[in-house]
Tab-separated table of C-alpha atoms in Angstrom:
chain	number	residue	atom	x	y	z
A	233	THR	CA	-17.576	-2.227	2.216
A	234	GLN	CA	-14.349	-0.921	3.696
A	235	LEU	CA	-12.788	-3.477	6.027
A	236	LEU	CA	-10.527	-0.864	7.588
A	237	GLU	CA	-11.981	2.539	8.398
A	238	GLN	CA	-9.635	5.435	8.965
A	239	SER	CA	-10.567	8.691	10.632
A	240	PRO	CA	-10.436	11.513	10.151
A	241	GLN	CA	-10.191	11.618	6.375
A	242	PHE	CA	-8.654	15.087	6.352
A	243	LEU	CA	-6.773	17.011	8.991
A	244	SER	CA	-5.320	20.486	8.689
A	245	ILE	CA	-3.453	21.743	11.732
A	246	GLN	CA	-0.853	24.285	12.768
A	247	GLU	CA	2.743	23.359	13.428
A	248	GLY	CA	3.219	22.324	17.060
A	249	GLU	CA	-0.241	20.816	17.551
A	250	ASN	CA	-0.855	17.198	18.503
A	251	LEU	CA	-3.096	14.842	16.550
A	252	THR	CA	-4.379	11.268	16.515
A	253	VAL	CA	-5.391	9.180	13.529
A	254	TYR	CA	-7.497	6.053	13.947
A	255	CYS	CA	-7.719	2.811	12.006
A	256	ASN	CA	-10.695	0.636	12.981
A	257	SER	CA	-12.119	-2.703	11.917
A	258	SER	CA	-14.535	-5.347	13.097
A	259	SER	CA	-12.033	-7.998	11.967
A	260	VAL	CA	-8.948	-9.311	13.711
A	261	PHE	CA	-5.634	-8.808	11.939
A	262	SER	CA	-2.414	-10.702	12.511
A	263	SER	CA	-0.444	-7.521	11.948
A	264	LEU	CA	-1.014	-3.925	11.039
A	265	GLN	CA	1.303	-1.545	9.271
A	266	TRP	CA	1.303	2.244	9.050
A	267	TYR	CA	2.612	4.047	5.994
A	268	ARG	CA	3.126	7.635	4.935
A	269	GLN	CA	2.803	8.625	1.311
A	270	GLU	CA	3.870	11.903	-0.279
A	271	PRO	CA	2.299	13.125	-3.528
A	272	GLY	CA	3.569	11.261	-6.593
A	273	GLU	CA	5.470	8.693	-4.526
A	274	GLY	CA	4.837	5.205	-3.190
A	275	PRO	CA	3.873	4.627	0.458
A	276	VAL	CA	6.801	4.329	2.862
A	277	LEU	CA	6.552	1.927	5.793
A	278	LEU	CA	6.635	3.596	9.210
A	279	VAL	CA	5.955	0.747	11.624
A	280	THR	CA	4.476	-2.732	12.069
A	281	VAL	CA	2.476	-3.754	15.140
A	282	VAL	CA	1.832	-7.410	15.801
A	283	THR	CA	0.903	-7.974	19.450
A	284	GLY	CA	-2.391	-6.833	20.958
A	285	GLY	CA	-1.794	-3.782	23.177
A	286	GLU	CA	1.596	-3.114	21.614
A	287	VAL	CA	2.895	0.464	21.639
A	288	LYS	CA	5.729	1.593	19.408
A	289	LYS	CA	7.404	4.979	19.227
A	290	LEU	CA	9.181	6.523	16.283
A	291	LYS	CA	10.501	9.919	17.412
A	292	ARG	CA	7.344	12.068	17.746
A	293	LEU	CA	5.045	9.326	16.409
A	294	THR	CA	3.394	6.818	18.747
A	295	PHE	CA	1.595	3.789	17.352
A	296	GLN	CA	-0.732	1.555	19.319
A	297	PHE	CA	-2.373	-1.748	18.411
A	298	GLY	CA	-5.664	-2.485	20.151
A	299	ASP	CA	-5.838	-5.317	22.673
A	300	ALA	CA	-8.122	-7.312	20.378
A	301	ARG	CA	-5.987	-6.517	17.285
A	302	LYS	CA	-8.933	-4.917	15.529
A	303	ASP	CA	-7.867	-1.286	15.701
A	304	SER	CA	-4.844	0.946	15.835
A	305	SER	CA	-3.976	4.570	16.408
A	306	LEU	CA	-1.192	6.898	15.366
A	307	HIS	CA	-0.467	9.891	17.579
A	308	ILE	CA	1.840	12.694	16.452
A	309	THR	CA	3.222	15.064	19.058
A	310	ALA	CA	4.169	18.612	18.079
A	311	ALA	CA	3.461	18.129	14.387
A	312	GLN	CA	5.837	19.648	11.865
A	313	PRO	CA	5.329	20.576	8.184
A	314	GLY	CA	7.493	17.574	7.286
A	315	ASP	CA	4.761	15.323	8.711
A	316	THR	CA	2.433	16.411	5.897
A	317	GLY	CA	1.263	13.504	3.773
A	318	LEU	CA	-1.249	10.704	3.387
A	319	TYR	CA	-1.225	8.234	6.278
A	320	LEU	CA	-2.397	4.708	5.480
A	321	CYS	CA	-2.947	1.665	7.618
A	322	LEU	CA	-2.685	-1.844	6.171
A	323	GLY	CA	-4.117	-4.895	7.878
A	324	GLY	CA	-3.502	-8.459	6.954
A	325	PRO	CA	-3.597	-11.099	6.059
A	326	TYR	CA	-7.250	-11.861	6.411
A	327	ASN	CA	-8.044	-15.189	4.795
A	328	PHE	CA	-4.680	-16.172	3.316
A	329	ASN	CA	-4.111	-13.495	0.754
A	330	LYS	CA	-6.383	-10.632	1.639
A	331	PHE	CA	-4.645	-7.451	2.634
A	332	TYR	CA	-6.684	-4.360	3.276
A	333	PHE	CA	-5.687	-0.743	3.209
A	334	GLY	CA	-7.563	1.863	5.143
A	335	SER	CA	-9.018	4.760	3.188
A	336	GLY	CA	-6.249	7.096	4.355
A	337	THR	CA	-5.904	10.291	6.371
A	338	LYS	CA	-4.612	13.314	4.518
A	339	LEU	CA	-2.635	15.470	6.955
A	340	ASN	CA	-1.563	19.028	6.268
A	341	VAL	CA	0.644	20.746	8.824
A	342	LYS	CA	0.842	24.482	8.282
A	343	PRO	CA	3.943	26.386	9.342
B	1110	ASP	CA	17.433	-1.487	2.345
B	1111	VAL	CA	14.631	-3.055	0.370
B	1112	LYS	CA	14.420	-1.669	-3.101
B	1113	VAL	CA	11.419	-1.964	-5.377
B	1114	THR	CA	11.748	-0.374	-8.785
B	1115	GLN	CA	9.130	0.215	-11.449
B	1116	SER	CA	9.941	0.485	-15.125
B	1117	SER	CA	8.422	3.920	-15.698
B	1118	ARG	CA	7.351	6.849	-13.537
B	1119	TYR	CA	5.049	8.293	-16.191
B	1120	LEU	CA	3.419	6.595	-19.148
B	1121	VAL	CA	0.955	7.822	-21.759
B	1122	LYS	CA	-0.806	5.243	-23.915
B	1123	ARG	CA	-3.671	5.227	-26.383
B	1124	THR	CA	-6.952	3.375	-25.954
B	1125	GLY	CA	-6.651	-0.211	-27.159
B	1126	GLU	CA	-2.872	-0.466	-26.755
B	1127	LYS	CA	-1.307	-3.325	-24.846
B	1128	VAL	CA	0.580	-1.953	-21.852
B	1129	PHE	CA	3.284	-3.610	-19.778
B	1130	LEU	CA	4.224	-2.349	-16.336
B	1131	GLU	CA	7.254	-4.006	-14.800
B	1132	CYS	CA	8.346	-4.245	-11.213
B	1133	VAL	CA	11.604	-5.583	-9.796
B	1134	GLN	CA	12.535	-6.177	-6.143
B	1135	ASP	CA	15.975	-6.969	-4.811
B	1136	MET	CA	15.163	-8.534	-1.422
B	1137	ASP	CA	14.296	-12.080	-2.480
B	1138	HIS	CA	10.710	-11.546	-1.306
B	1139	GLU	CA	8.209	-14.281	-1.995
B	1140	ASN	CA	5.175	-12.025	-2.344
B	1141	MET	CA	4.595	-9.330	-4.890
B	1142	PHE	CA	1.547	-7.111	-5.385
B	1143	TRP	CA	0.029	-4.730	-7.884
B	1144	TYR	CA	-2.299	-1.962	-6.691
B	1145	ARG	CA	-3.953	0.981	-8.297
B	1146	GLN	CA	-4.599	4.182	-6.424
B	1147	ASP	CA	-7.336	6.622	-7.347
B	1148	PRO	CA	-8.569	9.724	-5.526
B	1149	GLY	CA	-11.422	8.875	-3.201
B	1150	LEU	CA	-10.999	5.126	-3.729
B	1151	GLY	CA	-7.707	4.518	-1.967
B	1152	LEU	CA	-5.411	1.625	-2.842
B	1153	ARG	CA	-7.080	-1.351	-4.429
B	1154	LEU	CA	-5.382	-4.699	-4.970
B	1155	ILE	CA	-5.339	-5.888	-8.588
B	1156	TYR	CA	-3.259	-9.066	-8.332
B	1157	PHE	CA	-1.014	-10.784	-5.856
B	1158	SER	CA	1.694	-13.413	-6.412
B	1159	TYR	CA	3.075	-15.603	-3.622
B	1160	ASP	CA	5.580	-17.522	-5.725
B	1161	VAL	CA	6.995	-17.802	-9.214
B	1162	LYS	CA	4.232	-18.547	-11.711
B	1163	MET	CA	1.604	-18.325	-8.923
B	1164	LYS	CA	-1.008	-15.598	-8.839
B	1165	GLU	CA	-4.193	-14.693	-7.035
B	1166	LYS	CA	-6.832	-12.214	-8.085
B	1167	GLY	CA	-7.278	-9.187	-5.932
B	1168	ASP	CA	-10.346	-7.005	-5.686
B	1169	ILE	CA	-10.278	-5.523	-9.198
B	1170	PRO	CA	-8.572	-7.939	-11.647
B	1171	GLU	CA	-10.865	-7.244	-14.621
B	1172	GLY	CA	-8.962	-5.883	-17.603
B	1173	TYR	CA	-5.580	-6.873	-16.167
B	1174	SER	CA	-3.305	-9.892	-16.226
B	1175	VAL	CA	0.031	-10.569	-14.559
B	1176	SER	CA	3.171	-12.564	-15.135
B	1177	ARG	CA	5.802	-13.785	-12.704
B	1178	GLU	CA	8.443	-15.859	-14.452
B	1179	LYS	CA	11.247	-14.937	-12.042
B	1180	LYS	CA	11.061	-14.365	-8.303
B	1181	GLU	CA	12.292	-10.784	-8.480
B	1182	ARG	CA	10.058	-9.599	-11.309
B	1183	PHE	CA	6.297	-9.102	-11.466
B	1184	SER	CA	4.638	-7.660	-14.545
B	1185	LEU	CA	1.194	-6.125	-14.886
B	1186	ILE	CA	-0.376	-6.281	-18.336
B	1187	LEU	CA	-3.254	-4.214	-19.633
B	1188	GLU	CA	-4.402	-6.259	-22.623
B	1189	SER	CA	-6.333	-3.409	-24.226
B	1190	ALA	CA	-5.957	-0.152	-22.335
B	1191	SER	CA	-9.054	1.892	-21.658
B	1192	THR	CA	-9.465	5.410	-20.316
B	1193	ASN	CA	-10.854	4.090	-17.020
B	1194	GLN	CA	-7.476	2.480	-16.405
B	1195	THR	CA	-5.852	5.883	-16.083
B	1196	SER	CA	-4.429	5.723	-12.590
B	1197	MET	CA	-1.384	5.519	-10.350
B	1198	TYR	CA	-0.074	1.945	-10.308
B	1199	LEU	CA	1.933	0.778	-7.330
B	1200	CYS	CA	3.970	-2.386	-7.012
B	1201	ALA	CA	4.931	-3.838	-3.632
B	1202	SER	CA	6.772	-6.848	-2.267
B	1203	SER	CA	6.874	-8.620	1.071
B	1204	ARG	CA	8.234	-11.709	2.759
B	1205	GLY	CA	6.236	-14.913	2.653
B	1206	LEU	CA	3.295	-15.601	4.907
B	1207	ALA	CA	5.205	-17.342	7.706
B	1208	GLY	CA	6.341	-15.302	10.680
B	1209	GLY	CA	3.430	-12.978	11.381
B	1210	ARG	CA	4.916	-9.820	9.858
B	1211	TYR	CA	3.805	-8.794	6.416
B	1212	GLU	CA	5.381	-5.454	5.735
B	1213	GLN	CA	4.926	-4.433	2.168
B	1214	TYR	CA	7.582	-2.329	0.495
B	1215	PHE	CA	6.462	-0.139	-2.338
B	1216	GLY	CA	7.960	1.125	-5.534
B	1217	PRO	CA	7.687	4.799	-6.534
B	1218	GLY	CA	4.623	4.200	-8.692
B	1219	THR	CA	3.781	4.589	-12.371
B	1220	ARG	CA	1.354	7.332	-13.343
B	1221	LEU	CA	-0.449	5.887	-16.382
B	1222	THR	CA	-2.605	8.058	-18.599
B	1223	VAL	CA	-4.734	6.408	-21.291
B	1224	THR	CA	-6.020	8.811	-23.926
């Protein structure tokens, strides 16, 4: 059973389009992180959200934490080929030492 | 900047060999983690350490052990490598559990192939 469900699993879009990736759970998390991973590399931290309802912006990326701290979304405006990668959400901790990654969204932005 | 380094980027070992993967972080983080990442299965936690000499099993500890003798170093040991342990291994570190923020910082990964 996946504690954190990400959707969609795959996304292939043209440069300039907008997109939203979702990370959903039935459990409450004290914090949630978003990462981007390129092939053959480790995930790189993009943002942490801690407060329910929190919205954070990182250039063209907007991250939102749900009011109940059970879900989060990542919105990319005017996607660029450099945004291509695997996007992962990480929730935790849940019961002391349990950290859960979402299954990931593989994004491909075509020029 | 937080830096997490892993001893090898690529490793090829034979079935039955003992394999050591080492991870070093330079940010005085209390927590260190070992994950494996496989296509279709995502990242799965193998072991977690919250202090020197302290360890907790993750979701898939079978066939692995860990060692943390110094705060900055966390080793993953495959006692007798098997082909189903072929994978990408990722090490991460984070601050301790106080404070509400648990960002994990990852190393570049070790691609292990067991033949």
